[in-house]
PDB file of C-alpha atoms in Angstrom:
ATOM      1  CA  MET A   1       4.218  21.425   3.946  1.00 46.00           C
ATOM      2  CA  SER A   2       3.593  24.188   1.446  1.00 59.00           C
ATOM      3  CA  ASN A   3      -0.003  24.548   0.368  1.00 65.00           C
ATOM      4  CA  SER A   4       0.819  24.194  -3.331  1.00 82.00           C
ATOM      5  CA  ALA A   5       2.904  21.035  -2.903  1.00 86.00           C
ATOM      6  CA  SER A   6       0.299  19.608  -0.550  1.00 86.00           C
ATOM      7  CA  LYS A   7      -2.434  20.032  -3.157  1.00 91.00           C
ATOM      8  CA  LYS A   8      -0.295  18.468  -5.872  1.00 94.00           C
ATOM      9  CA  LEU A   9       0.571  15.476  -3.691  1.00 95.00           C
ATOM     10  CA  ALA A  10      -3.110  15.006  -2.857  1.00 94.00           C
ATOM     11  CA  LEU A  11      -3.789  14.993  -6.591  1.00 96.00           C
ATOM     12  CA  VAL A  12      -1.084  12.356  -7.107  1.00 97.00           C
ATOM     13  CA  LYS A  13      -2.815  10.162  -4.517  1.00 95.00           C
ATOM     14  CA  ALA A  14      -6.151  10.617  -6.288  1.00 95.00           C
ATOM     15  CA  LEU A  15      -4.607   9.759  -9.658  1.00 96.00           C
ATOM     16  CA  ILE A  16      -3.084   6.585  -8.220  1.00 96.00           C
ATOM     17  CA  ASN A  17      -6.488   5.575  -6.852  1.00 95.00           C
ATOM     18  CA  GLU A  18      -7.919   6.115 -10.345  1.00 94.00           C
ATOM     19  CA  PHE A  19      -4.999   4.106 -11.777  1.00 94.00           C
ATOM     20  CA  LYS A  20      -4.028   7.040 -13.977  1.00 96.00           C
ATOM     21  CA  LEU A  21      -0.422   6.118 -13.491  1.00 96.00           C
ATOM     22  CA  GLU A  22       1.288   7.942 -16.347  1.00 96.00           C
ATOM     23  CA  GLU A  23      -0.398  11.178 -15.320  1.00 97.00           C
ATOM     24  CA  ALA A  24       0.537  10.579 -11.689  1.00 97.00           C
ATOM     25  CA  LEU A  25       4.149   9.854 -12.651  1.00 97.00           C
ATOM     26  CA  GLN A  26       4.430  13.063 -14.638  1.00 97.00           C
ATOM     27  CA  LEU A  27       3.043  15.034 -11.713  1.00 97.00           C
ATOM     28  CA  VAL A  28       5.501  13.574  -9.194  1.00 96.00           C
ATOM     29  CA  LYS A  29       8.323  14.378 -11.603  1.00 94.00           C
ATOM     30  CA  ASP A  30       7.083  17.970 -11.696  1.00 94.00           C
ATOM     31  CA  ILE A  31       6.951  18.080  -7.902  1.00 94.00           C
ATOM     32  CA  GLU A  32      10.503  16.715  -7.638  1.00 91.00           C
ATOM     33  CA  GLN A  33      11.742  19.693  -9.666  1.00 90.00           C
ATOM     34  CA  ARG A  34      10.328  22.175  -7.171  1.00 88.00           C
ATOM     35  CA  LYS A  35      12.669  23.992  -4.829  1.00 82.00           C
ATOM     36  CA  ASN A  36      12.269  24.329  -1.077  1.00 86.00           C
ATOM     37  CA  LEU A  37      10.359  21.090  -0.566  1.00 92.00           C
ATOM     38  CA  THR A  38      10.148  20.008   3.060  1.00 93.00           C
ATOM     39  CA  ASN A  39      11.636  16.681   4.132  1.00 94.00           C
ATOM     40  CA  ASP A  40       8.133  15.250   4.374  1.00 95.00           C
ATOM     41  CA  GLU A  41       7.303  16.390   0.833  1.00 95.00           C
ATOM     42  CA  VAL A  42      10.500  14.839  -0.511  1.00 96.00           C
ATOM     43  CA  LEU A  43       9.801  11.514   1.208  1.00 97.00           C
ATOM     44  CA  ARG A  44       6.137  11.436   0.254  1.00 97.00           C
ATOM     45  CA  THR A  45       6.961  12.206  -3.360  1.00 97.00           C
ATOM     46  CA  GLN A  46       9.506   9.394  -3.391  1.00 97.00           C
ATOM     47  CA  ALA A  47       7.025   6.976  -1.790  1.00 98.00           C
ATOM     48  CA  TYR A  48       4.448   7.756  -4.469  1.00 98.00           C
ATOM     49  CA  THR A  49       7.085   7.418  -7.187  1.00 98.00           C
ATOM     50  CA  ALA A  50       8.025   3.941  -5.958  1.00 98.00           C
ATOM     51  CA  ARG A  51       4.381   2.915  -5.789  1.00 97.00           C
ATOM     52  CA  ILE A  52       3.632   4.183  -9.291  1.00 98.00           C
ATOM     53  CA  HIS A  53       6.591   2.313 -10.778  1.00 97.00           C
ATOM     54  CA  PHE A  54       5.464  -0.824  -8.976  1.00 96.00           C
ATOM     55  CA  TYR A  55       1.946  -0.551 -10.390  1.00 94.00           C
ATOM     56  CA  LEU A  56       3.446   0.016 -13.845  1.00 95.00           C
ATOM     57  CA  GLY A  57       5.310  -3.268 -13.499  1.00 95.00           C
ATOM     58  CA  LEU A  58       8.709  -1.562 -13.392  1.00 96.00           C
ATOM     59  CA  PHE A  59       9.764  -3.635 -10.405  1.00 95.00           C
ATOM     60  CA  ASP A  60      13.535  -3.076 -10.493  1.00 95.00           C
ATOM     61  CA  ILE A  61      13.053   0.688 -10.548  1.00 97.00           C
ATOM     62  CA  ALA A  62      10.406   0.510  -7.825  1.00 97.00           C
ATOM     63  CA  LEU A  63      12.711  -1.524  -5.574  1.00 96.00           C
ATOM     64  CA  LYS A  64      15.657   0.816  -6.123  1.00 98.00           C
ATOM     65  CA  ILE A  65      13.528   3.850  -5.244  1.00 98.00           C
ATOM     66  CA  ALA A  66      12.067   2.047  -2.227  1.00 98.00           C
ATOM     67  CA  GLU A  67      15.497   1.099  -0.888  1.00 97.00           C
ATOM     68  CA  ASP A  68      16.676   4.697  -1.219  1.00 98.00           C
ATOM     69  CA  LEU A  69      13.480   5.833   0.493  1.00 98.00           C
ATOM     70  CA  TYR A  70      14.192   3.489   3.385  1.00 98.00           C
ATOM     71  CA  GLN A  71      17.646   4.967   3.926  1.00 98.00           C
ATOM     72  CA  LYS A  72      16.379   8.547   3.739  1.00 98.00           C
ATOM     73  CA  SER A  73      13.408   7.890   6.007  1.00 98.00           C
ATOM     74  CA  GLN A  74      15.637   6.230   8.590  1.00 97.00           C
ATOM     75  CA  LYS A  75      18.020   9.178   8.467  1.00 97.00           C
ATOM     76  CA  ASN A  76      15.140  11.637   8.882  1.00 96.00           C
ATOM     77  CA  LYS A  77      13.456   9.532  11.579  1.00 96.00           C
ATOM     78  CA  ALA A  78      10.304   9.217   9.485  1.00 97.00           C
ATOM     79  CA  PRO A  79       9.186   5.626  10.163  1.00 97.00           C
ATOM     80  CA  LEU A  80       5.927   5.873   8.208  1.00 97.00           C
ATOM     81  CA  TYR A  81       7.937   6.220   5.019  1.00 98.00           C
ATOM     82  CA  SER A  82      10.176   3.344   6.090  1.00 98.00           C
ATOM     83  CA  LEU A  83       6.972   1.311   6.207  1.00 98.00           C
ATOM     84  CA  ASP A  84       6.129   2.463   2.675  1.00 98.00           C
ATOM     85  CA  SER A  85       9.494   1.212   1.498  1.00 98.00           C
ATOM     86  CA  LEU A  86       8.994  -2.173   3.129  1.00 98.00           C
ATOM     87  CA  PHE A  87       5.491  -2.511   1.666  1.00 98.00           C
ATOM     88  CA  ILE A  88       6.990  -2.224  -1.812  1.00 97.00           C
ATOM     89  CA  LYS A  89       9.695  -4.742  -0.956  1.00 96.00           C
ATOM     90  CA  ILE A  90       7.355  -7.320   0.592  1.00 97.00           C
ATOM     91  CA  PHE A  91       4.990  -7.160  -2.382  1.00 95.00           C
ATOM     92  CA  LEU A  92       7.867  -7.711  -4.808  1.00 94.00           C
ATOM     93  CA  PHE A  93       9.217 -10.636  -2.811  1.00 94.00           C
ATOM     94  CA  TYR A  94       5.737 -12.144  -2.574  1.00 93.00           C
ATOM     95  CA  ILE A  95       4.953 -12.034  -6.294  1.00 91.00           C
ATOM     96  CA  GLN A  96       8.428 -13.411  -7.023  1.00 90.00           C
ATOM     97  CA  GLU A  97       7.676 -16.299  -4.620  1.00 89.00           C
ATOM     98  CA  ASN A  98      10.624 -15.339  -2.444  1.00 90.00           C
ATOM     99  CA  GLU A  99       9.891 -16.784   0.998  1.00 90.00           C
ATOM    100  CA  GLU A 100      11.831 -13.955   2.623  1.00 92.00           C
ATOM    101  CA  TRP A 101       8.597 -11.967   2.471  1.00 95.00           C
ATOM    102  CA  HIS A 102       7.740 -13.536   5.848  1.00 94.00           C
ATOM    103  CA  GLU A 103      10.864 -11.958   7.337  1.00 96.00           C
ATOM    104  CA  ILE A 104       9.953  -8.584   5.865  1.00 97.00           C
ATOM    105  CA  LEU A 105       6.507  -8.914   7.445  1.00 97.00           C
ATOM    106  CA  GLU A 106       8.154  -9.396  10.833  1.00 97.00           C
ATOM    107  CA  GLN A 107      10.232  -6.284  10.163  1.00 97.00           C
ATOM    108  CA  LEU A 108       7.078  -4.378   9.199  1.00 97.00           C
ATOM    109  CA  GLU A 109       5.275  -5.449  12.355  1.00 98.00           C
ATOM    110  CA  ASP A 110       8.208  -4.558  14.607  1.00 98.00           C
ATOM    111  CA  LEU A 111       8.577  -1.145  12.989  1.00 97.00           C
ATOM    112  CA  PHE A 112       4.844  -0.434  13.092  1.00 97.00           C
ATOM    113  CA  ASN A 113       4.620  -1.421  16.755  1.00 96.00           C
ATOM    114  CA  SER A 114       7.493   0.930  17.584  1.00 96.00           C
ATOM    115  CA  ILE A 115       5.489   3.934  16.360  1.00 95.00           C
ATOM    116  CA  SER A 116       3.230   5.771  18.789  1.00 91.00           C
ATOM    117  CA  ARG A 117      -0.357   5.144  17.768  1.00 89.00           C
ATOM    118  CA  GLU A 118      -2.189   8.113  16.278  1.00 86.00           C
ATOM    119  CA  GLU A 119      -5.499   8.730  14.527  1.00 88.00           C
ATOM    120  CA  SER A 120      -4.014  10.424  11.485  1.00 93.00           C
ATOM    121  CA  PHE A 121      -4.813   9.268   7.962  1.00 93.00           C
ATOM    122  CA  GLU A 122      -1.128   8.556   7.377  1.00 94.00           C
ATOM    123  CA  PHE A 123      -0.883   6.177  10.337  1.00 96.00           C
ATOM    124  CA  GLN A 124      -4.165   4.400   9.666  1.00 97.00           C
ATOM    125  CA  GLU A 125      -3.402   3.909   5.974  1.00 97.00           C
ATOM    126  CA  ARG A 126      -0.229   2.011   6.881  1.00 97.00           C
ATOM    127  CA  GLU A 127      -2.146   0.070   9.513  1.00 98.00           C
ATOM    128  CA  ALA A 128      -4.698  -1.012   6.896  1.00 98.00           C
ATOM    129  CA  LEU A 129      -1.901  -2.146   4.574  1.00 98.00           C
ATOM    130  CA  LEU A 130      -0.233  -4.105   7.362  1.00 98.00           C
ATOM    131  CA  LEU A 131      -3.534  -5.844   8.128  1.00 98.00           C
ATOM    132  CA  ILE A 132      -3.620  -7.075   4.517  1.00 98.00           C
ATOM    133  CA  TRP A 133      -0.245  -8.741   4.945  1.00 98.00           C
ATOM    134  CA  LYS A 134      -1.162 -10.239   8.298  1.00 98.00           C
ATOM    135  CA  GLY A 135      -4.180 -11.710   6.550  1.00 98.00           C
ATOM    136  CA  GLY A 136      -1.994 -13.041   3.767  1.00 96.00           C
ATOM    137  CA  SER A 137       0.431 -14.581   6.231  1.00 96.00           C
ATOM    138  CA  ASN A 138      -2.359 -16.446   7.998  1.00 97.00           C
ATOM    139  CA  PHE A 139      -3.871 -17.574   4.715  1.00 97.00           C
ATOM    140  CA  SER A 140      -0.498 -18.994   3.639  1.00 94.00           C
ATOM    141  CA  ILE A 141      -0.547 -21.381   6.622  1.00 95.00           C
ATOM    142  CA  GLY A 142      -4.210 -22.312   6.311  1.00 96.00           C
ATOM    143  CA  ASN A 143      -5.702 -20.041   8.974  1.00 97.00           C
ATOM    144  CA  THR A 144      -8.617 -19.010   6.772  1.00 98.00           C
ATOM    145  CA  ASP A 145     -10.831 -17.586   9.521  1.00 98.00           C
ATOM    146  CA  LEU A 146      -8.049 -15.418  10.932  1.00 98.00           C
ATOM    147  CA  ALA A 147      -7.071 -14.340   7.421  1.00 98.00           C
ATOM    148  CA  LEU A 148     -10.644 -13.223   6.759  1.00 98.00           C
ATOM    149  CA  ASP A 149     -10.687 -11.349  10.061  1.00 98.00           C
ATOM    150  CA  TYR A 150      -7.575  -9.367   9.125  1.00 98.00           C
ATOM    151  CA  TYR A 151      -8.854  -8.716   5.603  1.00 98.00           C
ATOM    152  CA  ASP A 152     -12.180  -7.512   6.972  1.00 98.00           C
ATOM    153  CA  LYS A 153     -10.470  -5.163   9.436  1.00 98.00           C
ATOM    154  CA  SER A 154      -8.328  -3.764   6.625  1.00 98.00           C
ATOM    155  CA  LEU A 155     -11.341  -3.312   4.363  1.00 98.00           C
ATOM    156  CA  THR A 156     -13.324  -1.561   7.096  1.00 98.00           C
ATOM    157  CA  LEU A 157     -10.445   0.795   7.831  1.00 98.00           C
ATOM    158  CA  PHE A 158      -9.849   1.651   4.174  1.00 97.00           C
ATOM    159  CA  LYS A 159     -13.550   2.339   3.628  1.00 97.00           C
ATOM    160  CA  ARG A 160     -13.487   4.769   6.542  1.00 97.00           C
ATOM    161  CA  ILE A 161     -10.300   6.687   5.795  1.00 96.00           C
ATOM    162  CA  ASP A 162     -10.050   6.440   1.996  1.00 95.00           C
ATOM    163  CA  PRO A 163     -13.230   5.093   0.344  1.00 95.00           C
ATOM    164  CA  HIS A 164     -11.696   5.467  -3.123  1.00 94.00           C
ATOM    165  CA  SER A 165      -8.481   3.621  -2.236  1.00 95.00           C
ATOM    166  CA  ILE A 166      -7.074   1.361  -4.918  1.00 94.00           C
ATOM    167  CA  SER A 167      -6.458  -1.144  -2.113  1.00 96.00           C
ATOM    168  CA  ILE A 168     -10.183  -1.793  -1.562  1.00 97.00           C
ATOM    169  CA  PRO A 169     -10.716  -3.971  -4.663  1.00 97.00           C
ATOM    170  CA  HIS A 170      -7.405  -5.669  -3.866  1.00 96.00           C
ATOM    171  CA  VAL A 171      -8.588  -6.663  -0.382  1.00 98.00           C
ATOM    172  CA  LEU A 172     -11.927  -7.875  -1.731  1.00 98.00           C
ATOM    173  CA  SER A 173     -10.181 -10.082  -4.288  1.00 97.00           C
ATOM    174  CA  LEU A 174      -7.979 -11.541  -1.551  1.00 98.00           C
ATOM    175  CA  MET A 175     -11.007 -12.338   0.604  1.00 98.00           C
ATOM    176  CA  ALA A 176     -12.361 -14.578  -2.148  1.00 98.00           C
ATOM    177  CA  TYR A 177      -9.592 -17.158  -1.629  1.00 97.00           C
ATOM    178  CA  PRO A 178     -10.260 -18.117   2.004  1.00 98.00           C
ATOM    179  CA  TYR A 179     -13.988 -18.125   1.308  1.00 98.00           C
ATOM    180  CA  LEU A 180     -13.334 -20.523  -1.563  1.00 97.00           C
ATOM    181  CA  LEU A 181     -11.255 -22.832   0.642  1.00 96.00           C
ATOM    182  CA  LYS A 182     -14.002 -22.786   3.251  1.00 96.00           C
ATOM    183  CA  GLY A 183     -16.459 -23.924   0.593  1.00 97.00           C
ATOM    184  CA  GLU A 184     -18.393 -20.653   0.704  1.00 98.00           C
ATOM    185  CA  LEU A 185     -18.568 -20.257  -3.052  1.00 97.00           C
ATOM    186  CA  THR A 186     -21.309 -17.621  -3.055  1.00 98.00           C
ATOM    187  CA  LEU A 187     -19.300 -15.294  -0.813  1.00 98.00           C
ATOM    188  CA  ALA A 188     -16.155 -15.898  -2.865  1.00 98.00           C
ATOM    189  CA  ILE A 189     -17.974 -14.952  -6.062  1.00 98.00           C
ATOM    190  CA  GLU A 190     -19.518 -11.886  -4.414  1.00 98.00           C
ATOM    191  CA  CYS A 191     -16.086 -10.661  -3.310  1.00 98.00           C
ATOM    192  CA  ASN A 192     -14.615 -11.133  -6.780  1.00 97.00           C
ATOM    193  CA  GLU A 193     -17.536  -9.447  -8.509  1.00 97.00           C
ATOM    194  CA  LYS A 194     -17.404  -6.510  -6.105  1.00 97.00           C
ATOM    195  CA  ALA A 195     -13.648  -6.205  -6.606  1.00 97.00           C
ATOM    196  CA  LEU A 196     -14.011  -6.210 -10.386  1.00 95.00           C
ATOM    197  CA  SER A 197     -16.714  -3.544 -10.219  1.00 95.00           C
ATOM    198  CA  LEU A 198     -14.408  -1.251  -8.232  1.00 94.00           C
ATOM    199  CA  ILE A 199     -11.227  -1.611 -10.280  1.00 89.00           C
ATOM    200  CA  PRO A 200     -10.553   1.764 -11.937  1.00 84.00           C
ATOM    201  CA  LYS A 201     -10.185   1.890 -15.705  1.00 76.00           C
ATOM    202  CA  GLY A 202      -6.963   3.894 -15.438  1.00 65.00           C
ATOM    203  CA  ASP A 203      -5.158   5.594 -18.311  1.00 57.00           C
TER     204      ASP A 203
END
């Protein structure tokens, strides 16, 4: 990865964490215009572009980009980016109350388990995201304790690898639901309040 493109992509990640989405989108568009990008740079840029469109609520565009990313990542044997594509798809299916999200979770788990474990940020970030969905799956069938365990593992991992991650307030807000069902109102409120305090103001 070229040093210049690497720095710009790191900035895109930081802007997403700050929820400065329009600025992040403009930057990825600038990166896409660059010549001589490596395959990894092309895929990472596309993954960020899909994520930004998703956060902007442009779901059809996000899904189209994610599906193209999946094809390209499969062709280039870059499974981490295939995971990124599936994370976009599962989130869209979930918020649209499409029960096929459970099948996508199985696909995510199978793909993740096929990848040799490594201690890189890239691997662990996807692991933390997968833990969120495993928590959500257990919560959907009433396994509140197991859901909390997965959420806590995800939260711990995010705090270690990316303490400014936009996913941290998301996980905290999710943890409030099983606490509420367990009758632990104080903990549920604490999670929600902490999540709200961490949500970036954005653009």
